[in-house]
XYZ file of N, CA, C and O in Angstrom:
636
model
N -35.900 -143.444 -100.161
C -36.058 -143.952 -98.814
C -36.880 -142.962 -98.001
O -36.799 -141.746 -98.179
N -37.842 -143.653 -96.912
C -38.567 -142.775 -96.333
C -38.519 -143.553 -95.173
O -38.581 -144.782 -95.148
N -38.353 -142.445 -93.753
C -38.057 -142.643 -92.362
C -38.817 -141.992 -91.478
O -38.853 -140.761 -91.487
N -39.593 -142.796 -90.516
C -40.097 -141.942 -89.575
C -40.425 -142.380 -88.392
O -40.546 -143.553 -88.744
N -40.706 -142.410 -87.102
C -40.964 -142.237 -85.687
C -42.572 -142.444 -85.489
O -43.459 -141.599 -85.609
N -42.686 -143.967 -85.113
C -44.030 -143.678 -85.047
C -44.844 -142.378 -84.330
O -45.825 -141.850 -84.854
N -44.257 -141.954 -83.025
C -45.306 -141.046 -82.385
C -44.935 -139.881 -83.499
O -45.300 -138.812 -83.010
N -44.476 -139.714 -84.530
C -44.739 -138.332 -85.442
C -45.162 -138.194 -86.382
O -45.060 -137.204 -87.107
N -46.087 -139.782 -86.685
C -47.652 -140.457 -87.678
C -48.551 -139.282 -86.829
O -48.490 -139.236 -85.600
N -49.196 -138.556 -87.435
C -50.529 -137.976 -86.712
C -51.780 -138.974 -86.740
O -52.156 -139.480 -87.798
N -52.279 -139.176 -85.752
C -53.364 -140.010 -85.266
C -54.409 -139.506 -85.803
O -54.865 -138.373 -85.643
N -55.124 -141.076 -86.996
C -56.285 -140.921 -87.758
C -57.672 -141.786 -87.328
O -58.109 -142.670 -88.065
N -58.262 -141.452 -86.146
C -59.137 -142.298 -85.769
C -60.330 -142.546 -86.448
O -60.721 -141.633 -87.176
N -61.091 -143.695 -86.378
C -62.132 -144.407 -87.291
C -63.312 -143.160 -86.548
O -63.337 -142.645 -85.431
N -64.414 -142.972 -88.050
C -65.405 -142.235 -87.853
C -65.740 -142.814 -86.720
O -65.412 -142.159 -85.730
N -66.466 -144.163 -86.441
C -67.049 -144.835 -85.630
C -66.936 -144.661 -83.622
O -67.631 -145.011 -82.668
N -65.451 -143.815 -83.860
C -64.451 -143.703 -82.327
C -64.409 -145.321 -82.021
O -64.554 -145.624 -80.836
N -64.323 -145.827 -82.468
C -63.905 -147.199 -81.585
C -62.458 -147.585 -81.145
O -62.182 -148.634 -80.564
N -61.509 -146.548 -81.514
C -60.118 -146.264 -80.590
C -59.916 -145.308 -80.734
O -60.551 -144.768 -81.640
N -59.133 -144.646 -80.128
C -58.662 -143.489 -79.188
C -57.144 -143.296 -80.245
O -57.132 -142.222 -80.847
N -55.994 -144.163 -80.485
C -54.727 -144.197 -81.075
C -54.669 -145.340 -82.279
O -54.472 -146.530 -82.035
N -54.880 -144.778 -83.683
C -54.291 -145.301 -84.564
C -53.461 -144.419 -85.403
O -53.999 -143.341 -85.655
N -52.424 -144.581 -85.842
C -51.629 -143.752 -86.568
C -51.541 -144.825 -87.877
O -51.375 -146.034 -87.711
N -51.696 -144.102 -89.382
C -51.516 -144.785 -90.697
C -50.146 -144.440 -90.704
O -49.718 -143.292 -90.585
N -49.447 -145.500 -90.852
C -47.970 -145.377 -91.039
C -47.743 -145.407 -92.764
O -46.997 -144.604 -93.325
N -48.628 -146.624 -93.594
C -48.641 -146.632 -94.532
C -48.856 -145.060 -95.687
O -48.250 -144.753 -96.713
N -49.941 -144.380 -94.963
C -49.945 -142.918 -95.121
C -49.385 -141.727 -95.086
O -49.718 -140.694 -95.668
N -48.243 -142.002 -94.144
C -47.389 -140.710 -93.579
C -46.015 -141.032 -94.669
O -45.169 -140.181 -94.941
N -46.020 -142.675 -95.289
C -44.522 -142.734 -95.445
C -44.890 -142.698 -97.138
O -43.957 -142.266 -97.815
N -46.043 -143.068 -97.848
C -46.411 -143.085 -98.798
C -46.172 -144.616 -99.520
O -45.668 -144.729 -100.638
N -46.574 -145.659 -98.774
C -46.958 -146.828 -99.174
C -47.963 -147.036 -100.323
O -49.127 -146.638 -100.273
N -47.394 -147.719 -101.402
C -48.357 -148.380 -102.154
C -48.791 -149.569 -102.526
O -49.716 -149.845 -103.290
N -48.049 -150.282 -101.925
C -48.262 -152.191 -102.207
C -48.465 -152.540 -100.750
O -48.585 -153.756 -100.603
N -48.530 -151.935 -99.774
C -49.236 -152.606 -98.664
C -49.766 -151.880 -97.298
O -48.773 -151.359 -96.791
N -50.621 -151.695 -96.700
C -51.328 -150.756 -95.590
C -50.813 -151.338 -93.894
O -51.005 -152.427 -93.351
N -50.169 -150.208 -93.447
C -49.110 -150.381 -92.111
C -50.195 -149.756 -91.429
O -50.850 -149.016 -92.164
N -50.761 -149.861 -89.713
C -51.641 -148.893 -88.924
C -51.105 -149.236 -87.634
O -51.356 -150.312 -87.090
N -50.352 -148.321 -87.117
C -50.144 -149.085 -85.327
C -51.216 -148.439 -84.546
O -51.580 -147.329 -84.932
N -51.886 -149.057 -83.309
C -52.908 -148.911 -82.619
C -52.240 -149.086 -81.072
O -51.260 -149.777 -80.795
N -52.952 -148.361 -80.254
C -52.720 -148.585 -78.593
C -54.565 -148.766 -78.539
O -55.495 -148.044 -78.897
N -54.522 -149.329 -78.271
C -56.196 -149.470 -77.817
C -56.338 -149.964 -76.224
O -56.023 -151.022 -75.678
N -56.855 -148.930 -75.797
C -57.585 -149.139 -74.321
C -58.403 -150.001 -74.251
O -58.946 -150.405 -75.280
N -58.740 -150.558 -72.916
C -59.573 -151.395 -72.388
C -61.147 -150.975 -73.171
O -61.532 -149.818 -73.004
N -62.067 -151.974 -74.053
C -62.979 -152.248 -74.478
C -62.965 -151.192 -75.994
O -63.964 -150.733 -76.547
N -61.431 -150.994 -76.440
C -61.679 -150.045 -78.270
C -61.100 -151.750 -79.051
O -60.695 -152.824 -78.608
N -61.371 -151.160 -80.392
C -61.252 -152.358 -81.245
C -60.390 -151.530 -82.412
O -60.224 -150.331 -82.638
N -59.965 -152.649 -82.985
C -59.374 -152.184 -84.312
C -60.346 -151.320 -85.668
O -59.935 -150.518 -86.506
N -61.277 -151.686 -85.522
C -62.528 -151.082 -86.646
C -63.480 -151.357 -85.878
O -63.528 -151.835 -84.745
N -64.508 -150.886 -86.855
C -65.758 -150.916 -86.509
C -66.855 -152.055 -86.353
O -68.053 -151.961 -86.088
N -66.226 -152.926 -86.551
C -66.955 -154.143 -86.214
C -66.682 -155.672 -86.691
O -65.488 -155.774 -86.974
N -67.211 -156.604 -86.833
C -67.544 -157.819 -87.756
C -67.191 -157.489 -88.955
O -68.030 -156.830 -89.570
N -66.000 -157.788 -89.613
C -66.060 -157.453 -91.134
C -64.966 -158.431 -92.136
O -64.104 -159.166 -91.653
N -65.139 -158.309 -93.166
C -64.096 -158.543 -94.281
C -63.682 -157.552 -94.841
O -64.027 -156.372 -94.770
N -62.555 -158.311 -95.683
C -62.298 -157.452 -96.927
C -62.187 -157.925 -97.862
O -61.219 -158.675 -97.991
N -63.034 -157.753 -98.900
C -63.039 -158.664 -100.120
C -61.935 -158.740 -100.984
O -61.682 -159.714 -101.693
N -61.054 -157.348 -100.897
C -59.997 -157.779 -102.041
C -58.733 -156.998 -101.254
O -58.185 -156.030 -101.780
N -58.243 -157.617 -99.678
C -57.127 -157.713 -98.999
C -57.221 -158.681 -98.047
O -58.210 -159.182 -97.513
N -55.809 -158.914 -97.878
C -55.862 -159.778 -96.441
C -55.252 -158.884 -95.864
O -54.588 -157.980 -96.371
N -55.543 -159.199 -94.281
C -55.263 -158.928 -93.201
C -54.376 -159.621 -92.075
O -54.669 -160.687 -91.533
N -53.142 -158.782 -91.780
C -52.162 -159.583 -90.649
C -52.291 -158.471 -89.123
O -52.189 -157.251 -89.249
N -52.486 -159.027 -87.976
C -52.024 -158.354 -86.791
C -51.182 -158.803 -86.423
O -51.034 -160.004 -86.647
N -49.900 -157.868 -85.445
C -48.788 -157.917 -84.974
C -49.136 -157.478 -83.689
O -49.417 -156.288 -83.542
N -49.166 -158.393 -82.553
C -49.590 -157.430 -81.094
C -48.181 -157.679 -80.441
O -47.652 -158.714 -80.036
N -47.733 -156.290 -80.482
C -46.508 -155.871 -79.520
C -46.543 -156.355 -78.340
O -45.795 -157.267 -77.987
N -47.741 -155.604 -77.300
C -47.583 -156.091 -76.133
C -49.074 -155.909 -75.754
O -49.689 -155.130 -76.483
N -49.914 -156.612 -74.526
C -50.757 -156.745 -74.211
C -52.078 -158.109 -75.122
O -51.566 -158.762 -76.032
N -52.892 -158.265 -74.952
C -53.822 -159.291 -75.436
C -54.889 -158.636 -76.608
O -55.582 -157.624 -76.503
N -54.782 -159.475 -77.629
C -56.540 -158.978 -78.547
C -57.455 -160.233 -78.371
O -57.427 -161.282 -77.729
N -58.192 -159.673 -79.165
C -59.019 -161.083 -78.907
C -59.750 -160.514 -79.887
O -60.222 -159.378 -79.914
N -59.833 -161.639 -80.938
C -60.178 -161.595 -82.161
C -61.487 -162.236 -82.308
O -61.447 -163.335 -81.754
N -62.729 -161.977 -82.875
C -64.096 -162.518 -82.873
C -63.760 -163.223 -84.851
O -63.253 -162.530 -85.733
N -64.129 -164.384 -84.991
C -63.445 -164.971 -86.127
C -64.686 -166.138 -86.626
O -65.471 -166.668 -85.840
N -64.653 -166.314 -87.700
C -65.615 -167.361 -88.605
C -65.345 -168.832 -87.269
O -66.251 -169.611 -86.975
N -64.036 -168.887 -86.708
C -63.978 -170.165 -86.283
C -64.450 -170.124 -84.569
O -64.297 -171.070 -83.797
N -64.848 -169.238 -84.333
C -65.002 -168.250 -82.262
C -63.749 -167.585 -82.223
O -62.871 -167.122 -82.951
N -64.164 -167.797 -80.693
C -62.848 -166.132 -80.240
C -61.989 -166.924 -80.726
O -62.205 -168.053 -81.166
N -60.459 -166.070 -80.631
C -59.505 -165.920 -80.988
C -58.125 -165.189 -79.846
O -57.867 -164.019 -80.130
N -57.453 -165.671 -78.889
C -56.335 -164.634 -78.619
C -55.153 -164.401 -79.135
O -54.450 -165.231 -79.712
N -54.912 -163.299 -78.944
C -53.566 -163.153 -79.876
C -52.491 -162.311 -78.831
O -52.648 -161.106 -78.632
N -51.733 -162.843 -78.392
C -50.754 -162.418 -76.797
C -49.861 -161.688 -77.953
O -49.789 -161.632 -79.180
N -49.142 -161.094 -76.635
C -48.000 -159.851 -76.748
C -46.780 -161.281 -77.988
O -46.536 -162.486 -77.943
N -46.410 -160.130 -78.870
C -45.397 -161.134 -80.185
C -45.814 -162.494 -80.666
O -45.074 -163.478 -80.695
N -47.347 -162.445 -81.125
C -47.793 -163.492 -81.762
C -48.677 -162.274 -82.872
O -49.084 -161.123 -82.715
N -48.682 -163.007 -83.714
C -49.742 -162.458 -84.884
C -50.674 -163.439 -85.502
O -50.541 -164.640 -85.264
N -51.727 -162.936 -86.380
C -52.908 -163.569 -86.881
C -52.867 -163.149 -88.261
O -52.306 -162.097 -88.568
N -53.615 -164.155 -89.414
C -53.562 -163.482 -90.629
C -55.190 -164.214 -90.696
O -55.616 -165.281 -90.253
N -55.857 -163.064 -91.488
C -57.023 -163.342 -92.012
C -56.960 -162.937 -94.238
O -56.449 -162.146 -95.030
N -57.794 -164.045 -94.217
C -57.581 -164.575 -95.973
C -58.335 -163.141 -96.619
O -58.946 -162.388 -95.861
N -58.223 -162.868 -98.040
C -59.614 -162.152 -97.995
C -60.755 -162.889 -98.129
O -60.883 -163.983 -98.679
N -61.815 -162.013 -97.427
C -63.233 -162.820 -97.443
C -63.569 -163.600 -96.067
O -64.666 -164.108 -95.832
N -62.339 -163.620 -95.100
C -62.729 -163.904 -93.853
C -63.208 -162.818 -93.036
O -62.536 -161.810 -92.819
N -64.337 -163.012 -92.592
C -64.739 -162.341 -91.363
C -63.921 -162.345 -89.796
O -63.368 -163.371 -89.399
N -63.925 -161.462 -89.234
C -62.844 -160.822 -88.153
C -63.507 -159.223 -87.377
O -63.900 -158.125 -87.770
N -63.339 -159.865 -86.226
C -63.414 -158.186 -85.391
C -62.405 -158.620 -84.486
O -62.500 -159.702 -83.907
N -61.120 -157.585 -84.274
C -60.026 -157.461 -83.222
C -60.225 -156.632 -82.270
O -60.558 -155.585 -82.826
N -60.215 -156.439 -80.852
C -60.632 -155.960 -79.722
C -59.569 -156.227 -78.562
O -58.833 -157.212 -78.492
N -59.635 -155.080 -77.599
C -59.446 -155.387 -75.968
C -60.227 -155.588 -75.271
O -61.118 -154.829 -74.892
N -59.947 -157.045 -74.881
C -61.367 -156.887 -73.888
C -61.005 -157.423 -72.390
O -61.750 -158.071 -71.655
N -59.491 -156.928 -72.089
C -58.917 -157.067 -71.086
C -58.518 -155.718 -70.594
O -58.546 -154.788 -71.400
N -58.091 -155.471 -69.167
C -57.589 -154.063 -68.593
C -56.580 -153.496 -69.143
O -56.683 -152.313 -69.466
N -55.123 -154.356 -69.424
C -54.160 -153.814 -70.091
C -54.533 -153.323 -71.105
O -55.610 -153.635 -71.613
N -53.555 -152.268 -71.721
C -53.374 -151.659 -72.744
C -53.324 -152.576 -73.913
O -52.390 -153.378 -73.915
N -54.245 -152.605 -75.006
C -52.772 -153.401 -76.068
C -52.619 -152.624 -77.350
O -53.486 -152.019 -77.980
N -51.090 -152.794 -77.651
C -50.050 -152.331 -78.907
C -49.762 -152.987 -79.704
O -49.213 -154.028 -79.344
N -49.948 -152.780 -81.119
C -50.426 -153.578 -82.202
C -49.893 -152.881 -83.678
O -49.276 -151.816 -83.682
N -50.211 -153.613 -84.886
C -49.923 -153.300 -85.905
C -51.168 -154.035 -86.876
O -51.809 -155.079 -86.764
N -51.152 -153.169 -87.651
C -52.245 -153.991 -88.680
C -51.468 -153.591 -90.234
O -51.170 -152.526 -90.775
N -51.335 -154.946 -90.585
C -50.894 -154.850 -92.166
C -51.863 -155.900 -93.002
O -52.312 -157.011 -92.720
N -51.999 -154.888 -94.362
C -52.643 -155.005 -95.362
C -52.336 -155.570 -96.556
O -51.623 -154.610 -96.847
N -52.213 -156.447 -97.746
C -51.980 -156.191 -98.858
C -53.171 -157.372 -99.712
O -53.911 -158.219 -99.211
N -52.993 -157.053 -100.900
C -52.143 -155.609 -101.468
C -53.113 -154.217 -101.481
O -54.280 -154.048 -101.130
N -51.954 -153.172 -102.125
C -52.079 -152.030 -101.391
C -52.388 -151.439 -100.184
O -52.859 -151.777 -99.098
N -51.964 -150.431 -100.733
C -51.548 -149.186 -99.452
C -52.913 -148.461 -98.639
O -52.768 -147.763 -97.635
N -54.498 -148.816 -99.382
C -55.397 -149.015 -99.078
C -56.709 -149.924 -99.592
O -56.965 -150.226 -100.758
N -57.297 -150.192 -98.658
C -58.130 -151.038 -99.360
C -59.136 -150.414 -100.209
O -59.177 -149.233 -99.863
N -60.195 -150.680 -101.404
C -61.504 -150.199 -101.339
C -62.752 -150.605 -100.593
O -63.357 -151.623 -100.256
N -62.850 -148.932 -100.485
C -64.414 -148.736 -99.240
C -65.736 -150.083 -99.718
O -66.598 -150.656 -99.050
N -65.322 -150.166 -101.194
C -66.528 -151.065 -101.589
C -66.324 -152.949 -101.228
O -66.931 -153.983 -100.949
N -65.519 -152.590 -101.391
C -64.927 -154.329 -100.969
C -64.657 -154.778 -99.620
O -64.050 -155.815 -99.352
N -65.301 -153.663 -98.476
C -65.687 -154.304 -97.199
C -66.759 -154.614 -96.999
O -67.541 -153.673 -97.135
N -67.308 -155.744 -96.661
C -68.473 -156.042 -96.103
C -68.338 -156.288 -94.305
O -67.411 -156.884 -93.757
N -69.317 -155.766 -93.736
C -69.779 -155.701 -92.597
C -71.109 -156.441 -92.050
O -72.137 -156.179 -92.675
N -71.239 -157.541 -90.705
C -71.775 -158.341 -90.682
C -72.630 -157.600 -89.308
O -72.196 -157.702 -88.161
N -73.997 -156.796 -89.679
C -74.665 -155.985 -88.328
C -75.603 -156.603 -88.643
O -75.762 -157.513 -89.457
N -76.684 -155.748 -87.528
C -77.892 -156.323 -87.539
C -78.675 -155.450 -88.584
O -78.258 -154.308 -88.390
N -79.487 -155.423 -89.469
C -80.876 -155.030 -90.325
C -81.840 -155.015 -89.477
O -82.157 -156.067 -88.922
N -82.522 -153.791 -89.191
C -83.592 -153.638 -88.709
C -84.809 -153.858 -89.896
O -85.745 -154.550 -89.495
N -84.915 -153.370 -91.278
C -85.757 -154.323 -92.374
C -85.957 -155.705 -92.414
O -87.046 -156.249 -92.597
N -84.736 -156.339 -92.215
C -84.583 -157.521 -92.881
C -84.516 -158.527 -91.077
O -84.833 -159.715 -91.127
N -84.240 -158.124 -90.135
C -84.606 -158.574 -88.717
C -83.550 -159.407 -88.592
O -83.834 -160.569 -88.300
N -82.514 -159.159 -88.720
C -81.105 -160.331 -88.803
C -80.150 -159.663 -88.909
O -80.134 -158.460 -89.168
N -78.996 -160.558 -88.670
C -77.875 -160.366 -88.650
C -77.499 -160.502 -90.404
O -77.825 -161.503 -91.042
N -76.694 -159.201 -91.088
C -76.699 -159.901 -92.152
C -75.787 -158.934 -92.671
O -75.623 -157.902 -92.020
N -74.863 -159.190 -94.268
C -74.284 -158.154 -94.716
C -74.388 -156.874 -94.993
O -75.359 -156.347 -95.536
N -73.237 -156.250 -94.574
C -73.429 -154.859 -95.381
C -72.649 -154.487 -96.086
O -71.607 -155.111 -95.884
N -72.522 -153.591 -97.053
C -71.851 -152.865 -97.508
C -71.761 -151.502 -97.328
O -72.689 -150.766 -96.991
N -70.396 -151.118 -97.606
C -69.809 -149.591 -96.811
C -69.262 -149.082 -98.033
O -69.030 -149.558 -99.144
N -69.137 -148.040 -97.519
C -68.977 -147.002 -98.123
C -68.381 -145.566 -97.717
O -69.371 -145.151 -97.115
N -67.595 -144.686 -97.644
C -67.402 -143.393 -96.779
C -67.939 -142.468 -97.472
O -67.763 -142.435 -98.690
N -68.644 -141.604 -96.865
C -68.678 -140.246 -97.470
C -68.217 -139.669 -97.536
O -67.139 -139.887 -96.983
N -68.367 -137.904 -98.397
C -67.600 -136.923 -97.990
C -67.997 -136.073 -96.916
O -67.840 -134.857 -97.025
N -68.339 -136.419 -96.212
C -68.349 -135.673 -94.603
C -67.331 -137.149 -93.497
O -67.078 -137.196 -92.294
N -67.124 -137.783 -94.242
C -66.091 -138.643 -93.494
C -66.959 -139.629 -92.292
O -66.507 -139.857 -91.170
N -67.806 -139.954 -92.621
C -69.033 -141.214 -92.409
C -69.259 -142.109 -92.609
O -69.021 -141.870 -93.792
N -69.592 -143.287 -92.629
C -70.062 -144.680 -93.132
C -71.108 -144.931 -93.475
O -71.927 -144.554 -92.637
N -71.635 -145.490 -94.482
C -73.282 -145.298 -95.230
C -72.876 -146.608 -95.068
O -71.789 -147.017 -95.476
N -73.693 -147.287 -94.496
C -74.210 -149.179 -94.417
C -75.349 -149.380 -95.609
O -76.329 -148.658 -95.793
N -74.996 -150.444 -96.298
C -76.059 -150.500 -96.962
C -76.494 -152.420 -97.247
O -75.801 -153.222 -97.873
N -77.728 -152.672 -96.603
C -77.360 -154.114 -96.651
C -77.692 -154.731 -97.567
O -78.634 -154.427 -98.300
N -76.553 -156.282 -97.755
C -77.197 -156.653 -99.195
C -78.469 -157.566 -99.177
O -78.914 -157.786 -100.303
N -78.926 -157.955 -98.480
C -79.917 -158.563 -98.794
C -81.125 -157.747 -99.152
O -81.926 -157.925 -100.070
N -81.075 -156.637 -98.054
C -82.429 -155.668 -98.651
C -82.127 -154.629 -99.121
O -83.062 -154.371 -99.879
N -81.231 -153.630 -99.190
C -80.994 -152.502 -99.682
C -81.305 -151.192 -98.618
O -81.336 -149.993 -98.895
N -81.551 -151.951 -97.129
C -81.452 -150.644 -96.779
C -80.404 -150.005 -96.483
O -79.404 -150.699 -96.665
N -80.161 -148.853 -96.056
C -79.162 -147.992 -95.851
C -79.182 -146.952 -94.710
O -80.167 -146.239 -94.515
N -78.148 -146.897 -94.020
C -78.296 -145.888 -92.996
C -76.629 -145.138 -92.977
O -75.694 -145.730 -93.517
N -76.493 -144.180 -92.488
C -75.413 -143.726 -91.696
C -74.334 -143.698 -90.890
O -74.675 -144.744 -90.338
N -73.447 -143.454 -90.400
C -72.564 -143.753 -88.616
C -71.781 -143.424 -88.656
O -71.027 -143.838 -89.536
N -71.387 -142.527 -87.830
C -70.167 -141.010 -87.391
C -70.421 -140.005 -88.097
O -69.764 -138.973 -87.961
């Protein structure tokens, strides 16, 4: 058995800074069949870094208290204080505040306790290819994101 207090998760924020408070709960307690992350996100942070999937997890949010608003294959999306959302794998999703309140949240994963870096795709713009279009990610070891898109192969950097 393993027990712990969320505020005594040490806070692991995305290279990208696009929030201020996420703590891996799944990490601190040593999860392996499914990925726990609680978030406080201020007015205009998001859950990740953008438009994305995950090719080989789904995705559930739990919003404690305050509003998200989820950008989704079908348009926006809200998700109020004790309602949740599940995305399939392979659905596209960006979760956000884009209201004044605070909002408090949970993000669960499965399966496993993390996803692979290779099996996210990310939906930005290509400056080669002049569109909106996939990418693929990747982290480095300087703790970065290498985009690399599939249609053309270019590649860049971020954090």
């Amino acid at each position: 058995m393993e027990k712990t207090a969320i505020d005594d998760v040490d806070i692991e924020t995305n290279p990208m800074d696009v929030h201020s408070i996420r703590r891996p709960v799944s990490k601190a307690l040593g999860f392996t069949d499914f990925a726990m992350n609680y978030f406080e996100l201020e007015s205009g942070e998001s859950f990740s870094g953008g438009y994305h999937t995950h090719h080989d997890q789904e995705e559930v949010f739990y919003v404690q208290s305050g509003t998200a608003t989820f950008d989704t294959e079908e348009g926006e999306v809200t998700v109020a204080e004790d309602e949740v959302i599940r995305f399939a794998p392979g659905e596209f999703q960006q979760g956000y505040n884009d209201g004044d309140d605070p909002v408090v949240g949970f993000a669960f994963g499965a399966p496993g306790a993390q996803h692979d870096w290779d099996q996210i795709e990310s939906m930005i713009f290509c400056q080669d290819c002049e569109e909106e279009v996939g990418h693929g990610l990747e982290l480095t070891d300087e703790g970065a994101f290498r985009m690399t898109c599939t249609a053309c192969d270019n590649a860049f950097t971020i954090g």
